[in-house]
CSV table of C-alpha atoms and ligand atoms in Angstrom, one decimal:
chain,number,residue,atom,x,y,z
A,1,UNK,CA,6.5,-21.8,1.9
A,2,UNK,CA,9.5,-23.3,-0.5
A,3,UNK,CA,8.7,-23.8,-4.3
A,4,UNK,CA,10.5,-26.7,-3.9
A,5,UNK,CA,7.9,-29.2,-6.6
A,6,UNK,CA,9.0,-29.6,-10.6
A,7,UNK,CA,5.9,-26.5,-10.6
A,8,UNK,CA,7.4,-23.3,-11.6
A,9,UNK,CA,4.8,-20.4,-10.1
A,10,UNK,CA,5.8,-16.7,-12.0
A,11,UNK,CA,4.7,-13.4,-12.8
A,12,UNK,CA,4.4,-13.1,-16.3
A,13,UNK,CA,3.1,-9.5,-15.7
A,14,UNK,CA,2.2,-6.6,-13.9
A,15,UNK,CA,0.3,-2.5,-14.5
A,16,UNK,CA,-0.1,0.2,-12.5
A,17,UNK,CA,-3.0,3.2,-12.5
A,18,UNK,CA,-2.0,6.3,-11.5
A,19,UNK,CA,-4.9,8.9,-10.4
A,20,UNK,CA,-4.1,12.1,-12.9
A,21,UNK,CA,-4.4,14.8,-9.9
A,22,UNK,CA,-1.1,15.4,-7.4
A,23,UNK,CA,-1.0,16.8,-4.1
A,24,UNK,CA,2.0,18.6,-3.3
A,25,UNK,CA,3.6,19.3,0.5
A,26,UNK,CA,3.4,22.9,-0.4
A,27,UNK,CA,-0.2,22.9,-1.5
A,28,UNK,CA,-1.5,20.2,1.4
A,29,UNK,CA,0.4,22.2,4.3
A,30,UNK,CA,-0.9,25.0,3.1
A,31,UNK,CA,-4.0,24.3,2.9
A,32,UNK,CA,-3.7,22.7,6.2
A,33,UNK,CA,-2.1,26.2,8.5
A,34,UNK,CA,-5.5,27.7,7.4
A,35,UNK,CA,-7.5,24.8,8.7
A,36,UNK,CA,-5.4,24.9,12.1
A,37,UNK,CA,-5.4,28.9,12.3
A,38,UNK,CA,-8.6,29.0,11.6
A,39,UNK,CA,-9.5,26.4,14.2
A,40,UNK,CA,-7.4,27.9,16.6
A,41,UNK,CA,-9.6,31.5,16.1
A,42,UNK,CA,-12.6,29.7,16.7
A,43,UNK,CA,-11.8,27.2,19.7
A,44,UNK,CA,-9.8,30.1,21.4
A,45,UNK,CA,-12.2,30.6,24.0
A,46,UNK,CA,-11.7,26.4,24.8
A,47,UNK,CA,-8.0,26.8,24.0
A,48,UNK,CA,-7.9,29.1,26.7
A,49,UNK,CA,-9.6,26.9,28.9
A,50,UNK,CA,-7.5,24.1,28.6
A,51,UNK,CA,-10.5,21.7,27.1
A,52,UNK,CA,-9.9,22.0,23.9
A,53,UNK,CA,-6.0,21.0,21.8
A,54,UNK,CA,-4.4,23.7,20.7
A,55,UNK,CA,-3.4,23.0,16.2
A,56,UNK,CA,-0.3,23.5,15.5
A,57,UNK,CA,1.3,23.6,12.2
A,58,UNK,CA,2.0,21.7,9.7
A,59,UNK,CA,5.6,22.2,8.3
A,60,UNK,CA,6.7,21.0,4.6
A,61,UNK,CA,10.6,20.6,5.5
A,62,UNK,CA,9.0,18.2,8.4
A,63,UNK,CA,7.2,16.7,6.5
A,64,UNK,CA,10.4,16.0,3.9
A,65,UNK,CA,12.7,15.1,6.5
A,66,UNK,CA,10.3,12.8,8.6
A,67,UNK,CA,8.9,11.3,5.7
A,68,UNK,CA,10.9,11.8,2.5
A,69,UNK,CA,7.8,12.3,0.6
A,70,UNK,CA,7.6,15.6,-1.6
A,71,UNK,CA,4.1,14.3,-2.8
A,72,UNK,CA,1.4,12.1,-3.6
A,73,UNK,CA,-1.4,11.3,-6.5
A,74,UNK,CA,-5.2,11.8,-5.7
A,75,UNK,CA,-7.1,10.0,-7.5
A,76,UNK,CA,-9.8,13.5,-7.0
A,77,UNK,CA,-8.3,16.7,-5.1
A,78,UNK,CA,-11.4,18.0,-5.2
A,79,UNK,CA,-12.1,18.9,-1.2
A,80,UNK,CA,-8.7,17.7,0.1
A,81,UNK,CA,-8.0,21.6,0.6
A,82,UNK,CA,-10.6,23.3,1.7
A,83,UNK,CA,-10.5,24.3,4.7
A,84,UNK,CA,-14.0,23.8,5.6
A,85,UNK,CA,-13.9,20.2,4.3
A,86,UNK,CA,-10.6,18.2,4.6
A,87,UNK,CA,-11.8,15.1,3.4
A,88,UNK,CA,-12.2,14.4,-0.4
A,89,UNK,CA,-15.3,14.5,-2.3
A,90,UNK,CA,-16.8,11.0,-4.2
A,91,UNK,CA,-20.0,10.7,-4.9
A,92,UNK,CA,-21.9,7.9,-3.7
A,93,UNK,CA,-22.2,5.8,-7.4
A,94,UNK,CA,-25.7,4.2,-8.3
A,95,UNK,CA,-25.8,0.4,-7.7
A,96,UNK,CA,-25.7,-0.2,-11.0
A,97,UNK,CA,-22.7,1.7,-12.1
A,98,UNK,CA,-18.8,0.7,-11.4
A,99,UNK,CA,-17.3,1.2,-8.1
A,100,UNK,CA,-14.6,3.0,-7.7
A,101,UNK,CA,-12.0,0.5,-6.1
A,102,UNK,CA,-13.8,-1.8,-9.3
A,103,UNK,CA,-12.7,1.2,-11.5
A,104,UNK,CA,-9.4,1.5,-11.0
A,105,UNK,CA,-8.2,-2.5,-10.3
A,106,UNK,CA,-8.5,-2.8,-13.8
A,107,UNK,CA,-7.4,-0.7,-15.3
A,108,UNK,CA,-4.3,-1.6,-13.8
A,109,UNK,CA,-5.4,-5.8,-14.4
A,110,UNK,CA,-5.6,-5.2,-18.7
A,111,UNK,CA,-2.2,-3.4,-18.6
A,112,UNK,CA,-0.4,-6.6,-15.8
A,113,UNK,CA,-2.6,-8.6,-18.5
A,114,UNK,CA,-1.8,-6.6,-21.4
A,115,UNK,CA,2.1,-7.4,-19.6
A,116,UNK,CA,1.7,-10.6,-19.5
A,117,UNK,CA,0.0,-11.6,-22.7
A,118,UNK,CA,-3.1,-12.8,-20.9
A,119,UNK,CA,-6.4,-12.4,-21.8
A,120,UNK,CA,-10.2,-12.3,-19.1
A,121,UNK,CA,-10.2,-16.5,-21.1
A,122,UNK,CA,-6.7,-17.3,-19.7
A,123,UNK,CA,-7.7,-16.4,-16.2
A,124,UNK,CA,-9.7,-17.6,-13.2
A,125,UNK,CA,-9.6,-16.1,-9.9
A,126,UNK,CA,-9.3,-12.5,-9.5
A,127,UNK,CA,-7.9,-11.8,-5.4
A,128,UNK,CA,-8.6,-7.8,-4.6
A,129,UNK,CA,-5.9,-7.5,-1.9
A,130,UNK,CA,-6.1,-4.5,0.0
A,131,UNK,CA,-6.2,-2.0,2.7
A,132,UNK,CA,-10.3,-1.4,2.4
A,133,UNK,CA,-13.1,-2.0,0.5
A,134,UNK,CA,-14.9,-0.2,0.7
A,135,UNK,CA,-18.1,-2.6,0.2
A,136,UNK,CA,-17.8,-6.1,2.0
A,137,UNK,CA,-20.2,-7.7,-0.8
A,138,UNK,CA,-20.8,-8.2,-3.3
A,139,UNK,CA,-16.8,-8.3,-3.3
A,140,UNK,CA,-15.1,-6.0,-5.4
A,141,UNK,CA,-13.1,-9.1,-6.9
A,142,UNK,CA,-16.3,-10.3,-8.5
A,143,UNK,CA,-17.5,-6.7,-8.9
A,144,UNK,CA,-13.8,-6.9,-11.4
A,145,UNK,CA,-14.5,-10.5,-12.1
A,146,UNK,CA,-17.0,-10.1,-14.6
A,147,UNK,CA,-16.4,-6.2,-15.9
A,148,UNK,CA,-13.2,-8.6,-17.3
A,149,UNK,CA,-15.1,-11.2,-18.1
A,150,UNK,CA,-13.2,-14.3,-16.1
A,151,UNK,CA,-14.4,-17.3,-15.5
A,152,UNK,CA,-13.6,-19.1,-12.5
A,153,UNK,CA,-14.1,-17.8,-8.8
A,154,UNK,CA,-13.4,-14.3,-7.1
A,155,UNK,CA,-12.6,-12.6,-3.7
A,156,UNK,CA,-11.2,-10.2,-1.6
A,157,UNK,CA,-9.3,-10.3,1.1
A,158,UNK,CA,-8.0,-6.9,3.2
A,159,UNK,CA,-4.6,-7.0,4.8
A,160,UNK,CA,-3.0,-3.2,5.7
A,161,UNK,CA,0.3,-2.7,4.5
A,162,UNK,CA,0.9,-6.4,3.7
A,163,UNK,CA,-2.6,-7.6,1.3
A,164,UNK,CA,-1.1,-7.3,-1.8
A,165,UNK,CA,1.9,-9.4,-0.7
A,166,UNK,CA,-0.5,-11.8,1.5
A,167,UNK,CA,-3.1,-11.7,-1.6
A,168,UNK,CA,0.4,-12.7,-4.5
A,169,UNK,CA,0.8,-15.7,-1.5
A,170,UNK,CA,-2.4,-16.6,-2.1
A,171,UNK,CA,-2.1,-16.7,-5.3
A,172,UNK,CA,0.9,-18.8,-5.8
A,173,UNK,CA,-0.8,-21.3,-3.3
A,174,UNK,CA,-4.0,-21.7,-5.3
A,175,UNK,CA,-1.5,-22.1,-8.4
A,176,UNK,CA,0.8,-24.2,-6.3
A,177,UNK,CA,-1.8,-26.7,-5.8
A,178,UNK,CA,-3.8,-26.4,-8.3
A,179,UNK,CA,-6.7,-25.0,-7.0
A,180,UNK,CA,-6.2,-21.7,-10.2
A,181,UNK,CA,-3.8,-22.0,-13.5
A,182,UNK,CA,-3.5,-18.3,-13.4
A,183,UNK,CA,-4.9,-16.0,-11.4
A,184,UNK,CA,-5.1,-11.7,-11.6
A,185,UNK,CA,-4.4,-9.8,-7.5
A,186,UNK,CA,-5.4,-6.8,-7.9
A,187,UNK,CA,-4.5,-3.8,-4.9
A,188,UNK,CA,-6.8,-0.7,-5.2
A,189,UNK,CA,-5.9,1.1,-2.7
A,190,UNK,CA,-7.9,4.1,-2.4
A,191,UNK,CA,-6.8,5.4,0.6
A,192,UNK,CA,-7.5,9.1,0.7
A,193,UNK,CA,-11.1,8.5,1.9
A,194,UNK,CA,-9.4,7.1,5.3
A,195,UNK,CA,-7.2,10.0,6.1
A,196,UNK,CA,-8.0,12.6,8.4
A,197,UNK,CA,-6.6,16.0,6.9
A,198,UNK,CA,-7.1,17.6,10.2
A,199,UNK,CA,-5.0,15.5,12.1
A,200,UNK,CA,-0.6,17.1,11.3
A,201,UNK,CA,1.2,13.9,12.2
A,202,UNK,CA,-1.0,11.5,9.4
A,203,UNK,CA,-2.2,14.0,7.1
A,204,UNK,CA,0.6,14.4,5.0
A,205,UNK,CA,1.8,10.4,4.3
A,206,UNK,CA,-0.5,8.7,2.3
A,207,UNK,CA,-2.3,8.8,-1.7
A,208,UNK,CA,-3.9,6.9,-4.1
A,209,UNK,CA,-3.1,4.6,-6.7
A,210,UNK,CA,-4.4,0.5,-7.9
A,211,UNK,CA,-1.6,-1.8,-9.3
A,212,UNK,CA,-2.0,-5.1,-10.8
A,213,UNK,CA,0.3,-8.4,-10.8
A,214,UNK,CA,-1.1,-12.2,-13.4
A,215,UNK,CA,0.9,-15.1,-12.3
A,216,UNK,CA,0.8,-18.6,-13.3
A,217,UNK,CA,2.8,-21.8,-14.1
A,218,UNK,CA,6.1,-20.8,-15.9
A,219,UNK,CA,4.8,-23.6,-18.4
A,220,UNK,CA,2.2,-21.5,-19.5
A,221,UNK,CA,4.1,-18.4,-19.5
A,222,UNK,CA,4.8,-16.6,-22.6
A,223,UNK,CA,5.8,-13.4,-21.3
A,224,UNK,CA,9.0,-12.4,-23.4
A,225,UNK,CA,10.4,-12.1,-19.7
A,226,UNK,CA,8.9,-13.4,-15.9
A,227,UNK,CA,10.1,-13.1,-12.0
A,228,UNK,CA,10.2,-17.0,-10.6
A,229,UNK,CA,9.1,-16.7,-7.1
A,230,UNK,CA,11.6,-19.1,-5.4
A,231,UNK,CA,9.6,-18.8,-1.6
A,232,UNK,CA,6.8,-17.0,0.2
A,233,UNK,CA,7.2,-15.7,3.5
A,234,UNK,CA,4.8,-14.4,6.2
A,235,UNK,CA,4.5,-12.8,9.5
A,236,UNK,CA,1.8,-11.0,12.1
A,237,UNK,CA,1.9,-10.0,15.5
A,238,UNK,CA,-0.1,-8.3,17.2
A,239,UNK,CA,-0.5,-4.4,18.2
A,240,UNK,CA,-2.4,-1.3,18.3
A,241,UNK,CA,-0.2,1.1,17.4
A,242,UNK,CA,-1.9,1.7,13.7
A,243,UNK,CA,-5.1,1.4,14.1
A,244,UNK,CA,-8.5,2.2,12.5
A,245,UNK,CA,-11.9,1.0,14.3
A,246,UNK,CA,-14.1,0.9,11.5
A,247,UNK,CA,-16.7,-1.4,10.9
A,248,UNK,CA,-19.6,-2.7,10.9
A,249,UNK,CA,-20.3,-2.6,14.0
A,250,UNK,CA,-20.5,1.3,14.7
A,251,UNK,CA,-24.1,1.3,13.1
A,252,UNK,CA,-24.5,-0.4,17.0
A,253,UNK,CA,-22.5,1.4,18.7
A,254,UNK,CA,-24.4,4.5,19.4
A,255,UNK,CA,-21.1,6.1,19.5
A,256,UNK,CA,-20.0,9.5,16.3
A,257,UNK,CA,-18.8,6.7,13.7
A,258,UNK,CA,-16.5,9.8,11.5
A,259,UNK,CA,-14.7,10.0,15.3
A,260,UNK,CA,-10.9,10.3,14.8
A,261,UNK,CA,-10.2,6.7,15.6
A,262,UNK,CA,-12.7,5.5,13.2
A,263,UNK,CA,-10.0,7.7,10.2
A,264,UNK,CA,-6.5,5.7,9.9
A,265,UNK,CA,-3.7,6.2,13.2
A,266,UNK,CA,-1.1,5.5,14.4
A,267,UNK,CA,2.0,6.3,16.7
A,268,UNK,CA,5.2,6.1,14.2
A,269,UNK,CA,7.8,7.2,16.1
A,270,UNK,CA,6.8,3.5,17.8
A,271,UNK,CA,6.0,2.1,14.4
A,272,UNK,CA,9.4,3.0,13.0
A,273,UNK,CA,11.1,1.6,16.1
A,274,UNK,CA,9.8,-1.1,16.2
A,275,UNK,CA,8.9,-2.6,12.6
A,276,UNK,CA,12.0,-1.8,11.3
A,277,UNK,CA,14.0,-4.4,13.1
A,278,UNK,CA,11.4,-7.0,12.4
A,279,UNK,CA,11.5,-6.7,9.3
A,280,UNK,CA,15.7,-6.8,9.0
A,281,UNK,CA,15.4,-10.1,10.3
A,282,UNK,CA,12.2,-11.1,8.5
A,283,UNK,CA,14.4,-9.5,5.2
A,284,UNK,CA,17.7,-11.8,6.4
A,285,UNK,CA,15.8,-14.8,7.4
A,286,UNK,CA,13.9,-15.6,4.4
A,287,UNK,CA,16.7,-15.1,2.1
A,288,UNK,CA,18.8,-17.5,4.9
A,289,UNK,CA,15.8,-20.1,4.4
A,290,UNK,CA,17.0,-20.4,0.2
A,291,UNK,CA,21.4,-20.2,1.3
A,292,UNK,CA,21.1,-16.5,-0.1
A,293,UNK,CA,22.8,-13.8,1.6
A,294,UNK,CA,21.0,-10.2,0.8
A,295,UNK,CA,24.4,-9.1,-1.4
A,296,UNK,CA,23.2,-12.4,-3.2
A,297,UNK,CA,19.6,-10.1,-3.9
A,298,UNK,CA,19.8,-6.8,-7.0
A,299,UNK,CA,16.8,-5.6,-5.9
A,300,UNK,CA,14.4,-5.0,-2.7
A,301,UNK,CA,11.2,-3.4,-3.5
A,302,UNK,CA,10.5,-2.7,-0.5
A,303,UNK,CA,7.3,-1.6,0.5
A,304,UNK,CA,7.2,2.2,0.9
A,305,UNK,CA,6.1,4.4,5.0
A,306,UNK,CA,9.2,6.2,5.3
A,307,UNK,CA,11.6,6.9,3.8
A,308,UNK,CA,14.2,7.0,6.8
A,309,UNK,CA,12.9,3.7,7.5
A,310,UNK,CA,13.6,1.6,4.2
A,311,UNK,CA,17.4,3.4,4.8
A,312,UNK,CA,17.9,1.7,8.6
A,313,UNK,CA,15.8,-1.6,7.1
A,314,UNK,CA,18.1,-1.7,4.1
A,315,UNK,CA,21.4,-0.9,6.0
A,316,UNK,CA,20.6,-3.7,8.9
A,317,UNK,CA,20.3,-6.2,6.5
A,318,UNK,CA,23.0,-5.2,4.7
A,319,UNK,CA,25.1,-4.5,6.5
A,320,UNK,CA,26.3,-0.9,5.6
A,321,UNK,CA,24.7,2.2,3.5
A,322,UNK,CA,22.9,0.5,0.0
A,323,UNK,CA,24.0,1.5,-3.1
A,324,UNK,CA,22.3,3.3,-5.6
A,325,UNK,CA,19.4,1.3,-7.4
A,326,UNK,CA,19.2,-1.4,-4.8
A,327,UNK,CA,16.4,-0.4,-3.1
A,328,UNK,CA,14.4,2.1,-4.9
A,329,UNK,CA,11.5,4.5,-3.7
A,330,UNK,CA,8.8,5.9,-5.0
A,331,UNK,CA,7.2,7.0,-1.9
A,332,UNK,CA,8.8,10.7,-2.5
A,333,UNK,CA,5.8,11.1,-5.2
A,334,UNK,CA,3.1,8.7,-5.0
A,335,UNK,CA,3.4,8.7,-0.5
A,336,UNK,CA,2.5,5.7,0.9
A,337,UNK,CA,0.0,3.8,-1.4
A,338,UNK,CA,-0.7,1.4,1.6
A,339,UNK,CA,-0.3,-2.2,0.6
A,340,UNK,CA,0.3,-1.3,-3.4
A,341,UNK,CA,3.7,0.5,-2.3
A,342,UNK,CA,6.2,-3.0,-2.9
A,343,UNK,CA,4.3,-3.5,-5.7
A,344,UNK,CA,4.4,0.1,-8.1
A,345,UNK,CA,8.0,-0.3,-6.6
A,346,UNK,CA,8.1,-3.4,-8.3
A,347,UNK,CA,6.8,-2.1,-11.5
A,348,UNK,CA,8.6,1.0,-12.3
A,349,UNK,CA,12.0,-0.9,-11.6
A,350,UNK,CA,12.2,-3.9,-12.3
A,351,UNK,CA,12.9,-3.9,-16.2
A,352,UNK,CA,17.0,-3.3,-15.9
A,353,UNK,CA,17.6,-6.7,-14.3
A,354,UNK,CA,19.1,-9.5,-15.7
A,355,UNK,CA,17.8,-13.3,-16.6
A,356,UNK,CA,19.4,-14.7,-13.3
A,357,UNK,CA,19.3,-11.9,-10.6
A,358,UNK,CA,17.9,-12.2,-7.9
A,359,UNK,CA,14.8,-9.6,-6.4
A,360,UNK,CA,12.7,-9.6,-2.5
A,361,UNK,CA,9.7,-8.0,-2.7
A,362,UNK,CA,8.9,-6.8,1.6
A,363,UNK,CA,5.7,-5.5,3.8
A,364,UNK,CA,5.2,-4.3,6.5
A,365,UNK,CA,3.9,-1.8,8.7
A,366,UNK,CA,-0.4,-2.4,10.3
A,367,UNK,CA,-1.2,-5.4,11.8
A,368,UNK,CA,2.5,-4.8,12.5
A,369,UNK,CA,2.4,-7.8,8.9
A,370,UNK,CA,5.6,-8.3,6.7
A,371,UNK,CA,5.8,-10.6,4.0
A,372,UNK,CA,8.3,-11.5,0.9
A,373,UNK,CA,8.8,-13.0,-2.1
A,374,UNK,CA,11.7,-13.9,-2.7
A,375,UNK,CA,12.0,-13.7,-7.5
A,376,UNK,CA,13.9,-15.1,-9.4
A,377,UNK,CA,14.6,-13.3,-13.8
A,378,UNK,CA,13.6,-16.0,-16.3
B,401,CO8,N1,5.2,19.1,10.9
B,401,CO8,C1,5.3,19.3,12.2
B,401,CO8,N2,5.7,18.2,12.6
B,401,CO8,C2,5.3,18.1,13.1
B,401,CO8,C3,4.1,16.7,11.3
B,401,CO8,C4,4.5,17.6,10.8
B,401,CO8,N3,3.1,17.6,9.9
B,401,CO8,N4,3.7,16.4,12.7
B,401,CO8,C5,4.1,16.1,13.8
B,401,CO8,N5,4.9,16.8,14.2
B,401,CO8,C6,5.8,17.1,15.2
B,401,CO8,C7,5.5,16.0,16.7
B,401,CO8,O1,4.0,16.1,16.5
B,401,CO8,C8,6.8,15.7,17.1
B,401,CO8,O2,6.4,17.0,17.9
B,401,CO8,P1,6.7,17.0,19.4
B,401,CO8,O3,8.3,16.9,19.7
B,401,CO8,O4,6.7,18.6,20.1
B,401,CO8,O5,6.2,16.4,19.2
B,401,CO8,C9,7.4,16.0,16.3
B,401,CO8,O6,7.3,16.8,14.7
B,401,CO8,C10,8.4,14.8,15.7
B,401,CO8,O7,7.2,14.2,15.7
B,401,CO8,P2,7.7,11.5,15.5
B,401,CO8,O8,8.8,11.7,16.6
B,401,CO8,O9,6.2,11.4,15.7
B,401,CO8,O10,7.9,12.6,14.2
B,401,CO8,P3,8.9,11.1,13.2
B,401,CO8,O11,10.7,11.4,12.4
B,401,CO8,O12,9.1,10.0,14.1
B,401,CO8,O13,7.7,11.7,11.6
B,401,CO8,C11,6.1,9.4,10.3
B,401,CO8,C12,6.8,10.2,12.1
B,401,CO8,C13,7.1,10.2,9.3
B,401,CO8,C14,4.5,9.1,10.6
B,401,CO8,C15,6.8,8.8,10.4
B,401,CO8,O14,7.5,8.3,12.1
B,401,CO8,C16,6.9,7.5,10.0
B,401,CO8,O15,6.7,7.4,9.4
B,401,CO8,N6,6.9,5.9,11.1
B,401,CO8,C17,6.7,5.0,10.3
B,401,CO8,C18,4.8,4.3,10.2
B,401,CO8,C19,4.7,3.4,9.4
B,401,CO8,O16,5.1,2.8,8.4
B,401,CO8,N7,4.1,3.4,9.2
B,401,CO8,C20,2.8,2.4,8.4
B,401,CO8,C21,1.3,3.1,7.9
B,401,CO8,S1,0.3,2.5,8.2
B,401,CO8,C22,0.6,1.5,6.0
B,401,CO8,O17,1.6,1.6,5.4
B,401,CO8,C23,-0.7,1.2,5.4
B,401,CO8,C24,-2.1,0.0,6.4
B,401,CO8,C25,-2.9,1.8,5.7
B,401,CO8,C26,-3.7,2.4,5.2
B,401,CO8,C27,-4.4,3.4,5.1
B,401,CO8,C28,-4.8,3.8,4.5
B,401,CO8,C29,-5.2,6.0,5.1
């Protein structure tokens, strides 16, 4: 959708909640390898008989070379490195307690509201957009709305890797149509509970984070700087190459509710090869629709799943290696923070842009999905 009417929509503030705890590759690999060794010893007979697959060791060198990830922030380290558990430990919160996702979402939301100079009274819509919500209802967004004392309406939406950008698209549409005057879009990506820490192909990929954006009309914006949204563009193509089969039907399925396929799993190489060209084409076409070329863009805030993938996408888009800083990386510290990756990159790497500079947020991954916004700094 192109912002053709006189009504200009802007991002007036952003915020982030970064977990206090970190797990390095070295720590993760050490615990995985101890787990794998124990598993192989306990299943020696079945491995010898060919009925159980041997677990091969993970490697820091592989992880860094294949993904660019060096560490990840986690809500809690508790349980993840315990070879007898291999999953985080989150005590269940009572029905009268704030949920984990609302808690981290509120921290990011408060920072975004401060940056935008907005109070709860100014906001009239809350969108929570994330790869998972910890319960289907009442919506996490309504819980955040209540905790922040915001009037209006709130809802949750999923969209895997593109939840955050698709959420911003919905915010843009609501502001354009007039159904909202100031939207708080929150991405509480609490994903470590869905990571299969017993799988060496994916145990290193993800980290937790929450991001938030305040979006409003230019005419109401009082922030010292903001980003006008020139245009939004979304694309989806069905693929099972990144998949999670956890859902409400499990109760009726009579299957193992915590089986490997109920957690995140993917064919990483296929995803890499299939999604990169689609993302590059999407970026070029989106810019082209605004009569912009990739060289007009001062900064690309890309999805943060894999450094090699981002380098490939940018090279394909620009026709050359990217100069330093054109597409900043945060996944070395954050890992893949699901849909929040491109928003973290935007939040941490936009202050040096000048009035009139063009930037582009672009997510890509599970679904498959690609979501982008072209921005101009005011
Ligand atoms: N240590 C050592 N060796 C390993 C390890 C490891 N940890 N893992 C795999 N290997 C081995 C493989 O088994 C393979 O061995 P062999 O050749 O003998 O079969 C060899 O290394 C090479 O494996 P790959 O070909 O798979 O390696 P790649 O170079 O492709 O790297 C990656 C693997 C890093 C996974 C890469 O393919 C990748 O990043 N692809 C892109 C994937 C992507 O973008 N996915 C999107 C993720 S979804 C998302 O972003 C958010 C939505 C969902 C949120 C869910 C939260 C839980």
